[in-house]
mmCIF file of C-alpha atoms in Angstrom:
data_model
loop_
_atom_site.group_PDB
_atom_site.id
_atom_site.type_symbol
_atom_site.label_atom_id
_atom_site.label_comp_id
_atom_site.label_asym_id
_atom_site.label_seq_id
_atom_site.Cartn_x
_atom_site.Cartn_y
_atom_site.Cartn_z
ATOM 1 C CA MET A 953 -7.512 -2.142 18.587
ATOM 2 C CA ASN A 954 -5.663 -5.169 19.997
ATOM 3 C CA SER A 955 -2.585 -3.424 21.493
ATOM 4 C CA SER A 956 -0.975 -7.145 21.808
ATOM 5 C CA ILE A 957 -0.342 -7.085 18.037
ATOM 6 C CA LEU A 958 2.032 -4.289 18.441
ATOM 7 C CA GLU A 959 4.675 -6.452 20.172
ATOM 8 C CA TYR A 960 4.756 -8.155 17.048
ATOM 9 C CA LEU A 961 5.688 -5.217 14.899
ATOM 10 C CA THR A 962 8.964 -3.259 14.247
ATOM 11 C CA ARG A 963 9.579 0.075 15.208
ATOM 12 C CA GLN A 964 9.445 1.090 11.422
ATOM 13 C CA GLU A 965 6.170 -0.771 11.127
ATOM 14 C CA ILE A 966 4.527 1.014 13.925
ATOM 15 C CA GLU A 967 5.900 4.354 12.551
ATOM 16 C CA SER A 968 4.400 3.415 9.219
ATOM 17 C CA LEU A 969 0.842 2.815 11.001
ATOM 18 C CA SER A 970 1.265 6.264 12.833
ATOM 19 C CA SER A 971 1.098 8.202 10.187
ATOM 20 C CA CYS A 972 -0.300 5.824 7.227
ATOM 21 C CA SER A 973 0.566 6.143 3.775
ATOM 22 C CA LEU A 974 0.823 2.406 3.152
ATOM 23 C CA CYS A 975 -1.571 2.715 -0.027
ATOM 24 C CA PRO A 976 -1.547 5.550 -2.594
ATOM 25 C CA ARG A 977 -4.386 7.470 -0.805
ATOM 26 C CA ASN A 978 -1.980 8.630 1.705
ATOM 27 C CA CYS A 979 -4.448 9.178 4.596
ATOM 28 C CA GLU A 980 -1.924 9.784 6.902
ATOM 29 C CA LYS A 981 -3.886 8.622 9.982
ATOM 30 C CA ASN A 982 -2.411 7.493 13.223
ATOM 31 C CA ARG A 983 -3.824 3.739 13.194
ATOM 32 C CA ILE A 984 -2.003 3.383 16.221
ATOM 33 C CA ALA A 985 -4.015 5.751 18.299
ATOM 34 C CA GLY A 986 -7.223 4.158 16.747
ATOM 35 C CA GLU A 987 -7.738 6.738 13.743
ATOM 36 C CA ARG A 988 -9.226 5.525 10.380
ATOM 37 C CA GLY A 989 -8.749 6.246 6.834
ATOM 38 C CA PHE A 990 -10.167 5.235 3.440
ATOM 39 C CA CYS A 991 -9.818 1.531 4.554
ATOM 40 C CA ASN A 992 -11.404 1.878 7.838
ATOM 41 C CA ILE A 993 -8.741 -0.383 9.792
ATOM 42 C CA ASP A 994 -7.036 0.610 12.651
ATOM 43 C CA VAL A 995 -4.149 -1.525 13.930
ATOM 44 C CA SER A 996 -6.380 -4.597 14.509
ATOM 45 C CA LEU A 997 -5.626 -8.010 12.609
ATOM 46 C CA SER A 998 -8.903 -7.896 10.885
ATOM 47 C CA ILE A 999 -8.490 -11.246 9.041
ATOM 48 C CA ALA A 1000 -11.900 -12.353 7.766
ATOM 49 C CA LEU A 1001 -10.902 -16.083 6.414
ATOM 50 C CA ILE A 1002 -8.050 -18.105 6.218
ATOM 51 C CA ILE A 1003 -8.780 -21.031 3.842
ATOM 52 C CA ASN A 1004 -7.440 -23.853 1.296
ATOM 53 C CA HIS A 1005 -8.510 -22.075 -1.975
ATOM 54 C CA LYS A 1006 -8.616 -24.129 -5.039
ATOM 55 C CA GLY A 1007 -10.158 -21.274 -7.391
ATOM 56 C CA GLU A 1008 -6.540 -19.575 -8.451
ATOM 57 C CA GLU A 1009 -4.257 -19.935 -11.306
ATOM 58 C CA PRO A 1010 -3.364 -23.723 -11.743
ATOM 59 C CA ILE A 1011 0.389 -22.787 -11.042
ATOM 60 C CA LEU A 1012 -0.515 -21.463 -7.718
ATOM 61 C CA SER A 1013 -3.358 -23.996 -6.469
ATOM 62 C CA LYS A 1014 -2.241 -26.999 -8.599
ATOM 63 C CA ASN A 1015 -3.685 -30.128 -7.021
ATOM 64 C CA ARG A 1016 -4.112 -29.299 -3.389
ATOM 65 C CA GLY A 1017 -4.896 -25.690 -3.364
ATOM 66 C CA ILE A 1018 -3.487 -22.237 -1.951
ATOM 67 C CA THR A 1019 -3.890 -21.201 1.669
ATOM 68 C CA ASN A 1020 -5.388 -17.882 1.198
ATOM 69 C CA LEU A 1021 -5.496 -15.414 3.985
ATOM 70 C CA PHE A 1022 -8.378 -12.587 3.489
ATOM 71 C CA PHE A 1023 -7.958 -9.339 5.032
ATOM 72 C CA SER A 1024 -10.839 -7.345 5.896
ATOM 73 C CA HIS A 1025 -11.682 -4.080 3.601
ATOM 74 C CA CYS A 1026 -9.709 -2.872 0.727
ATOM 75 C CA ASN A 1027 -7.863 0.079 -0.496
ATOM 76 C CA CYS A 1028 -10.220 -0.365 -3.654
ATOM 77 C CA GLN A 1029 -13.664 -0.337 -3.441
ATOM 78 C CA CYS A 1030 -14.939 -2.059 -6.774
ATOM 79 C CA ILE A 1031 -18.801 -1.789 -6.827
ATOM 80 C CA PHE A 1032 -18.917 -5.502 -8.157
ATOM 81 C CA CYS A 1033 -16.465 -7.016 -5.983
ATOM 82 C CA GLN A 1034 -17.595 -10.624 -5.364
ATOM 83 C CA ASN A 1035 -15.991 -10.263 -2.030
ATOM 84 C CA TYR A 1036 -18.159 -7.407 -0.940
ATOM 85 C CA LYS A 1037 -19.170 -9.254 2.243
ATOM 86 C CA ILE A 1038 -15.412 -8.274 3.745
ATOM 87 C CA SER A 1039 -14.163 -5.803 1.435
ATOM 88 C CA SER A 1040 -16.789 -2.883 2.125
ATOM 89 C CA ASN A 1041 -15.215 -0.279 4.030
ATOM 90 C CA LYS A 1042 -18.629 0.720 5.253
ATOM 91 C CA GLN A 1043 -19.152 -2.217 7.430
ATOM 92 C CA GLU A 1044 -17.085 -3.253 10.594
ATOM 93 C CA ALA A 1045 -14.505 -5.185 9.640
ATOM 94 C CA LYS A 1046 -14.650 -9.063 10.075
ATOM 95 C CA SER A 1047 -12.171 -10.560 12.398
ATOM 96 C CA LEU A 1048 -12.239 -14.429 12.790
ATOM 97 C CA TYR A 1049 -8.694 -14.273 14.824
ATOM 98 C CA SER A 1050 -8.346 -12.262 17.874
ATOM 99 C CA THR A 1051 -4.366 -13.122 18.484
ATOM 100 C CA MET A 1052 -1.520 -13.790 16.469
ATOM 101 C CA ASP A 1053 -1.141 -17.157 17.847
ATOM 102 C CA GLU A 1054 -4.716 -18.380 16.550
ATOM 103 C CA VAL A 1055 -3.617 -16.891 13.099
ATOM 104 C CA ILE A 1056 -0.451 -18.899 13.013
ATOM 105 C CA ASP A 1057 -1.986 -22.113 14.237
ATOM 106 C CA ARG A 1058 -4.746 -21.657 11.508
ATOM 107 C CA ILE A 1059 -2.201 -21.098 8.768
ATOM 108 C CA ILE A 1060 -0.164 -23.877 9.533
ATOM 109 C CA VAL A 1061 -3.061 -26.277 9.820
ATOM 110 C CA THR A 1062 -4.418 -25.025 6.477
ATOM 111 C CA LEU A 1063 -0.921 -25.347 4.793
ATOM 112 C CA LYS A 1064 -1.019 -29.157 5.768
ATOM 113 C CA THR A 1065 -3.998 -29.693 3.530
ATOM 114 C CA SER A 1066 -2.817 -27.614 0.417
ATOM 115 C CA GLU A 1067 0.485 -26.768 -1.617
ATOM 116 C CA ASN A 1068 3.033 -25.038 0.309
ATOM 117 C CA VAL A 1069 1.784 -21.696 -0.969
ATOM 118 C CA LEU A 1070 0.091 -18.663 1.473
ATOM 119 C CA GLY A 1071 -1.800 -15.936 -0.591
ATOM 120 C CA PHE A 1072 -2.471 -12.657 1.368
ATOM 121 C CA VAL A 1073 -5.493 -11.313 -0.370
ATOM 122 C CA SER A 1074 -6.255 -7.446 -0.113
ATOM 123 C CA PRO A 1075 -2.972 -6.877 2.158
ATOM 124 C CA THR A 1076 -2.056 -3.176 0.939
ATOM 125 C CA HIS A 1077 -3.477 -1.527 3.980
ATOM 126 C CA GLN A 1078 -2.389 -4.424 6.445
ATOM 127 C CA ILE A 1079 1.441 -5.020 5.054
ATOM 128 C CA PRO A 1080 2.658 -4.611 8.582
ATOM 129 C CA ILE A 1081 0.582 -7.311 9.966
ATOM 130 C CA MET A 1082 1.408 -9.459 6.843
ATOM 131 C CA LYS A 1083 5.205 -9.209 7.683
ATOM 132 C CA ALA A 1084 4.475 -9.953 11.176
ATOM 133 C CA ILE A 1085 2.801 -13.141 10.109
ATOM 134 C CA ILE A 1086 5.387 -14.323 7.916
ATOM 135 C CA ARG A 1087 7.976 -13.692 10.608
ATOM 136 C CA GLU A 1088 6.007 -15.681 13.009
ATOM 137 C CA LEU A 1089 5.870 -18.580 10.390
ATOM 138 C CA HIS A 1090 9.679 -18.421 10.068
ATOM 139 C CA LYS A 1091 10.267 -18.588 13.562
ATOM 140 C CA LYS A 1092 8.318 -21.947 13.687
ATOM 141 C CA GLY A 1093 10.222 -23.456 10.658
ATOM 142 C CA VAL A 1094 7.340 -22.854 8.177
ATOM 143 C CA PHE A 1095 8.534 -21.298 5.105
ATOM 144 C CA PRO A 1096 5.624 -21.071 2.459
ATOM 145 C CA THR A 1097 5.711 -19.289 -0.880
ATOM 146 C CA ILE A 1098 4.243 -15.896 -0.243
ATOM 147 C CA VAL A 1099 1.639 -14.490 -2.912
ATOM 148 C CA TYR A 1100 0.726 -10.919 -2.477
ATOM 149 C CA ASN A 1101 -2.873 -11.000 -4.188
ATOM 150 C CA CYS A 1102 -3.909 -7.338 -4.615
ATOM 151 C CA SER A 1103 -5.972 -4.795 -6.507
ATOM 152 C CA GLY A 1104 -2.811 -3.094 -8.346
ATOM 153 C CA TYR A 1105 -3.382 0.144 -6.723
ATOM 154 C CA GLU A 1106 -0.022 0.402 -4.604
ATOM 155 C CA ASN A 1107 2.505 2.795 -3.075
ATOM 156 C CA VAL A 1108 5.623 1.914 -5.108
ATOM 157 C CA GLU A 1109 8.049 3.055 -2.309
ATOM 158 C CA VAL A 1110 6.173 0.118 -0.076
ATOM 159 C CA LEU A 1111 6.514 -2.302 -2.815
ATOM 160 C CA LYS A 1112 10.367 -1.637 -2.779
ATOM 161 C CA GLU A 1113 10.377 -2.936 0.877
ATOM 162 C CA LEU A 1114 8.722 -6.286 -0.039
ATOM 163 C CA ASP A 1115 11.500 -7.198 -2.480
ATOM 164 C CA ALA A 1116 12.835 -9.887 -0.243
ATOM 165 C CA ILE A 1117 9.414 -11.137 1.409
ATOM 166 C CA VAL A 1118 7.098 -11.484 -1.510
ATOM 167 C CA ASP A 1119 7.842 -14.415 -3.612
ATOM 168 C CA VAL A 1120 4.958 -14.095 -6.515
ATOM 169 C CA TYR A 1121 3.051 -11.034 -6.963
ATOM 170 C CA LEU A 1122 -0.386 -11.522 -8.279
ATOM 171 C CA PRO A 1123 -1.938 -7.748 -9.043
ATOM 172 C CA ASP A 1124 -4.956 -6.753 -10.995
ATOM 173 C CA MET A 1125 -4.585 -4.380 -13.704
ATOM 174 C CA LYS A 1126 -8.484 -3.224 -13.742
ATOM 175 C CA TYR A 1127 -8.636 0.012 -15.956
ATOM 176 C CA PHE A 1128 -6.944 2.392 -18.339
ATOM 177 C CA ASP A 1129 -10.090 5.009 -18.252
ATOM 178 C CA LYS A 1130 -10.388 7.273 -15.446
ATOM 179 C CA THR A 1131 -13.955 7.583 -15.808
ATOM 180 C CA LEU A 1132 -14.187 3.623 -15.243
ATOM 181 C CA SER A 1133 -11.942 3.721 -12.551
ATOM 182 C CA LYS A 1134 -13.777 6.325 -10.744
ATOM 183 C CA ASN A 1135 -17.140 5.161 -11.156
ATOM 184 C CA TYR A 1136 -16.437 1.729 -10.684
ATOM 185 C CA SER A 1137 -13.506 1.823 -7.981
ATOM 186 C CA PHE A 1138 -13.527 5.418 -6.631
ATOM 187 C CA THR A 1139 -10.019 5.564 -7.852
ATOM 188 C CA PRO A 1140 -9.859 8.308 -10.505
ATOM 189 C CA ASN A 1141 -5.771 7.920 -10.709
ATOM 190 C CA TYR A 1142 -6.058 4.133 -11.000
ATOM 191 C CA TYR A 1143 -4.286 3.590 -14.388
ATOM 192 C CA GLU A 1144 -1.386 5.963 -13.507
ATOM 193 C CA ILE A 1145 -0.702 4.581 -10.124
ATOM 194 C CA ALA A 1146 -1.164 0.659 -11.090
ATOM 195 C CA ILE A 1147 1.119 0.997 -14.177
ATOM 196 C CA GLN A 1148 3.980 2.063 -11.929
ATOM 197 C CA SER A 1149 3.210 -0.484 -9.377
ATOM 198 C CA LEU A 1150 3.293 -2.939 -11.965
ATOM 199 C CA LYS A 1151 6.890 -1.742 -13.152
ATOM 200 C CA GLU A 1152 8.126 -2.116 -9.711
ATOM 201 C CA MET A 1153 6.856 -5.853 -9.454
ATOM 202 C CA TYR A 1154 8.291 -6.553 -12.812
ATOM 203 C CA ARG A 1155 11.790 -4.905 -11.852
ATOM 204 C CA GLN A 1156 11.733 -7.272 -8.840
ATOM 205 C CA LYS A 1157 10.289 -10.352 -10.736
ATOM 206 C CA GLY A 1158 10.855 -10.037 -14.375
ATOM 207 C CA SER A 1159 8.729 -12.145 -16.922
ATOM 208 C CA SER A 1160 9.524 -15.446 -15.936
ATOM 209 C CA ILE A 1161 8.041 -17.772 -13.427
ATOM 210 C CA LEU A 1162 10.549 -19.761 -11.809
ATOM 211 C CA THR A 1163 9.633 -23.383 -10.538
ATOM 212 C CA ASP A 1164 11.595 -25.883 -8.598
ATOM 213 C CA LYS A 1165 12.220 -29.522 -9.872
ATOM 214 C CA ASN A 1166 8.748 -30.542 -8.954
ATOM 215 C CA GLY A 1167 6.865 -27.720 -11.091
ATOM 216 C CA ASP A 1168 5.888 -25.497 -7.674
ATOM 217 C CA ILE A 1169 6.116 -21.808 -8.230
ATOM 218 C CA GLU A 1170 8.903 -20.206 -6.300
ATOM 219 C CA SER A 1171 9.034 -16.677 -8.019
ATOM 220 C CA GLY A 1172 7.114 -14.761 -10.486
ATOM 221 C CA LEU A 1173 4.457 -12.126 -11.661
ATOM 222 C CA ILE A 1174 1.244 -13.025 -12.939
ATOM 223 C CA ILE A 1175 -1.005 -9.839 -13.892
ATOM 224 C CA ARG A 1176 -4.916 -10.316 -13.718
ATOM 225 C CA HIS A 1177 -7.410 -8.586 -15.835
ATOM 226 C CA LEU A 1178 -11.060 -9.042 -15.430
ATOM 227 C CA LEU A 1179 -13.014 -7.909 -18.466
ATOM 228 C CA LEU A 1180 -16.234 -6.017 -17.603
ATOM 229 C CA PRO A 1181 -19.370 -6.211 -19.847
ATOM 230 C CA ASP A 1182 -19.162 -3.551 -22.695
ATOM 231 C CA CYS A 1183 -15.881 -2.516 -21.602
ATOM 232 C CA LEU A 1184 -13.759 -4.305 -24.316
ATOM 233 C CA GLU A 1185 -11.903 -1.447 -25.420
ATOM 234 C CA ASP A 1186 -10.860 -0.256 -22.561
ATOM 235 C CA SER A 1187 -9.329 -3.924 -21.641
ATOM 236 C CA LYS A 1188 -7.714 -3.628 -25.068
ATOM 237 C CA LYS A 1189 -5.934 -0.437 -23.656
ATOM 238 C CA VAL A 1190 -4.917 -1.992 -20.365
ATOM 239 C CA LEU A 1191 -3.261 -5.014 -22.511
ATOM 240 C CA ASP A 1192 -1.479 -2.366 -24.867
ATOM 241 C CA ALA A 1193 -0.226 -0.817 -21.978
ATOM 242 C CA ILE A 1194 1.207 -3.801 -20.196
ATOM 243 C CA ALA A 1195 2.950 -4.760 -23.399
ATOM 244 C CA TRP A 1196 4.608 -1.537 -23.970
ATOM 245 C CA GLU A 1197 5.169 -0.461 -20.509
ATOM 246 C CA LEU A 1198 6.369 -3.851 -19.265
ATOM 247 C CA SER A 1199 6.780 -6.563 -21.853
ATOM 248 C CA PRO A 1200 4.386 -9.088 -23.701
ATOM 249 C CA ASN A 1201 6.388 -11.884 -22.090
ATOM 250 C CA VAL A 1202 4.625 -11.320 -18.678
ATOM 251 C CA THR A 1203 2.292 -13.884 -17.741
ATOM 252 C CA LEU A 1204 -1.637 -12.628 -17.892
ATOM 253 C CA SER A 1205 -4.632 -13.966 -16.497
ATOM 254 C CA LEU A 1206 -7.554 -12.976 -18.498
ATOM 255 C CA MET A 1207 -10.624 -13.523 -16.530
ATOM 256 C CA SER A 1208 -14.182 -13.941 -18.003
ATOM 257 C CA GLN A 1209 -15.781 -14.621 -14.368
ATOM 258 C CA TYR A 1210 -17.571 -11.444 -13.945
ATOM 259 C CA ASN A 1211 -20.846 -11.835 -12.254
ATOM 260 C CA PRO A 1212 -22.937 -8.776 -10.814
ATOM 261 C CA PRO A 1213 -23.207 -9.775 -7.195
ATOM 262 C CA TYR A 1214 -26.473 -7.675 -6.633
ATOM 263 C CA VAL A 1215 -28.080 -4.740 -8.863
ATOM 264 C CA LEU A 1216 -25.693 -2.290 -9.691
ATOM 265 C CA PRO A 1217 -26.143 1.456 -10.748
ATOM 266 C CA TYR A 1218 -24.752 1.128 -14.286
ATOM 267 C CA GLU A 1219 -26.762 -0.967 -16.723
ATOM 268 C CA ASN A 1220 -23.669 -2.638 -18.345
ATOM 269 C CA LEU A 1221 -22.561 -4.004 -15.004
ATOM 270 C CA ASN A 1222 -25.938 -6.002 -14.508
ATOM 271 C CA LYS A 1223 -24.984 -8.578 -16.928
ATOM 272 C CA LYS A 1224 -22.208 -11.121 -17.832
ATOM 273 C CA VAL A 1225 -19.505 -10.889 -20.305
ATOM 274 C CA SER A 1226 -20.387 -12.407 -23.643
ATOM 275 C CA ARG A 1227 -18.450 -14.986 -25.381
ATOM 276 C CA GLN A 1228 -17.597 -12.766 -28.364
ATOM 277 C CA GLU A 1229 -16.074 -10.164 -25.938
ATOM 278 C CA TYR A 1230 -13.710 -12.494 -24.163
ATOM 279 C CA GLU A 1231 -12.759 -14.279 -27.340
ATOM 280 C CA GLU A 1232 -11.750 -10.905 -28.787
ATOM 281 C CA LEU A 1233 -9.999 -9.811 -25.800
ATOM 282 C CA LEU A 1234 -7.985 -13.279 -26.168
ATOM 283 C CA GLU A 1235 -7.110 -12.550 -29.861
ATOM 284 C CA PHE A 1236 -6.258 -9.338 -29.358
ATOM 285 C CA ALA A 1237 -3.809 -10.374 -26.431
ATOM 286 C CA LEU A 1238 -2.207 -12.840 -28.846
ATOM 287 C CA ASP A 1239 -1.752 -10.261 -31.440
ATOM 288 C CA LEU A 1240 0.069 -8.159 -29.001
ATOM 289 C CA GLY A 1241 2.618 -10.938 -28.638
ATOM 290 C CA PHE A 1242 1.394 -12.188 -25.156
ATOM 291 C CA HIS A 1243 2.204 -16.035 -25.178
ATOM 292 C CA LYS A 1244 1.631 -16.951 -21.498
ATOM 293 C CA ILE A 1245 -2.041 -16.712 -20.646
ATOM 294 C CA TYR A 1246 -4.162 -18.350 -18.301
ATOM 295 C CA SER A 1247 -7.812 -18.165 -19.773
ATOM 296 C CA GLN A 1248 -11.252 -18.889 -18.437
ATOM 297 C CA ASP A 1249 -14.305 -20.797 -19.845
ATOM 298 C CA LEU A 1250 -17.567 -18.505 -19.503
ATOM 299 C CA SER A 1251 -18.788 -21.217 -17.467
ATOM 300 C CA SER A 1252 -16.466 -19.860 -14.694
ATOM 301 C CA THR A 1253 -18.886 -17.582 -13.356
ATOM 302 C CA ASN A 1254 -20.110 -20.355 -11.474
ATOM 303 C CA SER A 1255 -16.836 -21.028 -9.799
ATOM 304 C CA VAL A 1256 -16.322 -21.543 -5.926
ATOM 305 C CA ILE A 1257 -15.932 -18.513 -4.142
ATOM 306 C CA PRO A 1258 -15.618 -18.506 -0.203
ATOM 307 C CA ASP A 1259 -18.505 -17.907 1.711
ATOM 308 C CA PHE A 1260 -17.395 -15.295 4.339
ATOM 309 C CA ASP A 1261 -20.571 -15.973 6.603
ATOM 310 C CA ASN A 1262 -19.935 -19.593 7.018
ATOM 311 C CA ASP A 1263 -16.220 -19.862 6.624
ATOM 312 C CA THR A 1264 -16.598 -22.494 3.509
ATOM 313 C CA PHE A 1265 -17.034 -21.970 -0.210
ATOM 314 C CA ILE A 1266 -20.358 -20.773 -2.201
ATOM 315 C CA ASP A 1267 -20.733 -23.460 -5.033
ATOM 316 C CA ASN A 1268 -22.872 -21.203 -7.212
ATOM 317 C CA ILE A 1269 -22.670 -17.759 -7.736
#
């Protein structure tokens, strides 16, 4: 644990880490004392990478890219995660930066090469650190648009505290079926938790994406859904739930980029999504009334992703 990080946290944030319930797992571990729960993180920075990333939705990355800060580990453990090199809780957390000053300097330098947008990737278990980073940036007169890029498996009461902090929510909505969420992400109650989380994000941001006069995003909600092979019917249930529980006016990002990172224990996950599956899902979304949809070509399985070993990008998955 890097005790110097504590000086950047408020008393309330230190208390939240002293009996951690930041995510729905409610481990209640004293992370200040070095205890670790499901995420296997104490109170260290545990930031795996800060990089200009051009692979996000066009409204976020535009021409120059988005500055993405990737936290190590995750409160969901999706067995097919393309970021498994840093997201797996079984390994020691990767941390490139030992001090807050290093983090802030790296963010400021990267923002100069990208759009003025800062994305926090897998921030759920590190929300106090995220808040501290934002405060330090503001002290230096740096005010990027803040994107909260998460799994959707969130604590609603914690989300309420982000109302005036997060500008854009970028959650996943992964599953409807409990068996799939249990087997693939170790979250048997995923849907029940995630749909309430999305409702809170929707309460805060509504269904409209707000932009300035230059077309730069200022506020909004974009819900991601990754189609998995042979899971089309579950994906349809996910979209149906979003339409009925929130609104078909929300912005969807329907992803076809699934690509197994290694051999997985479920046969269907060891192949890519078919064009027929993806086109059927898009058609289903339109039939539900969704009309703001980011879609992907199936060639997106070869999109660039961060290379966490070399602090750059992998050109081909």
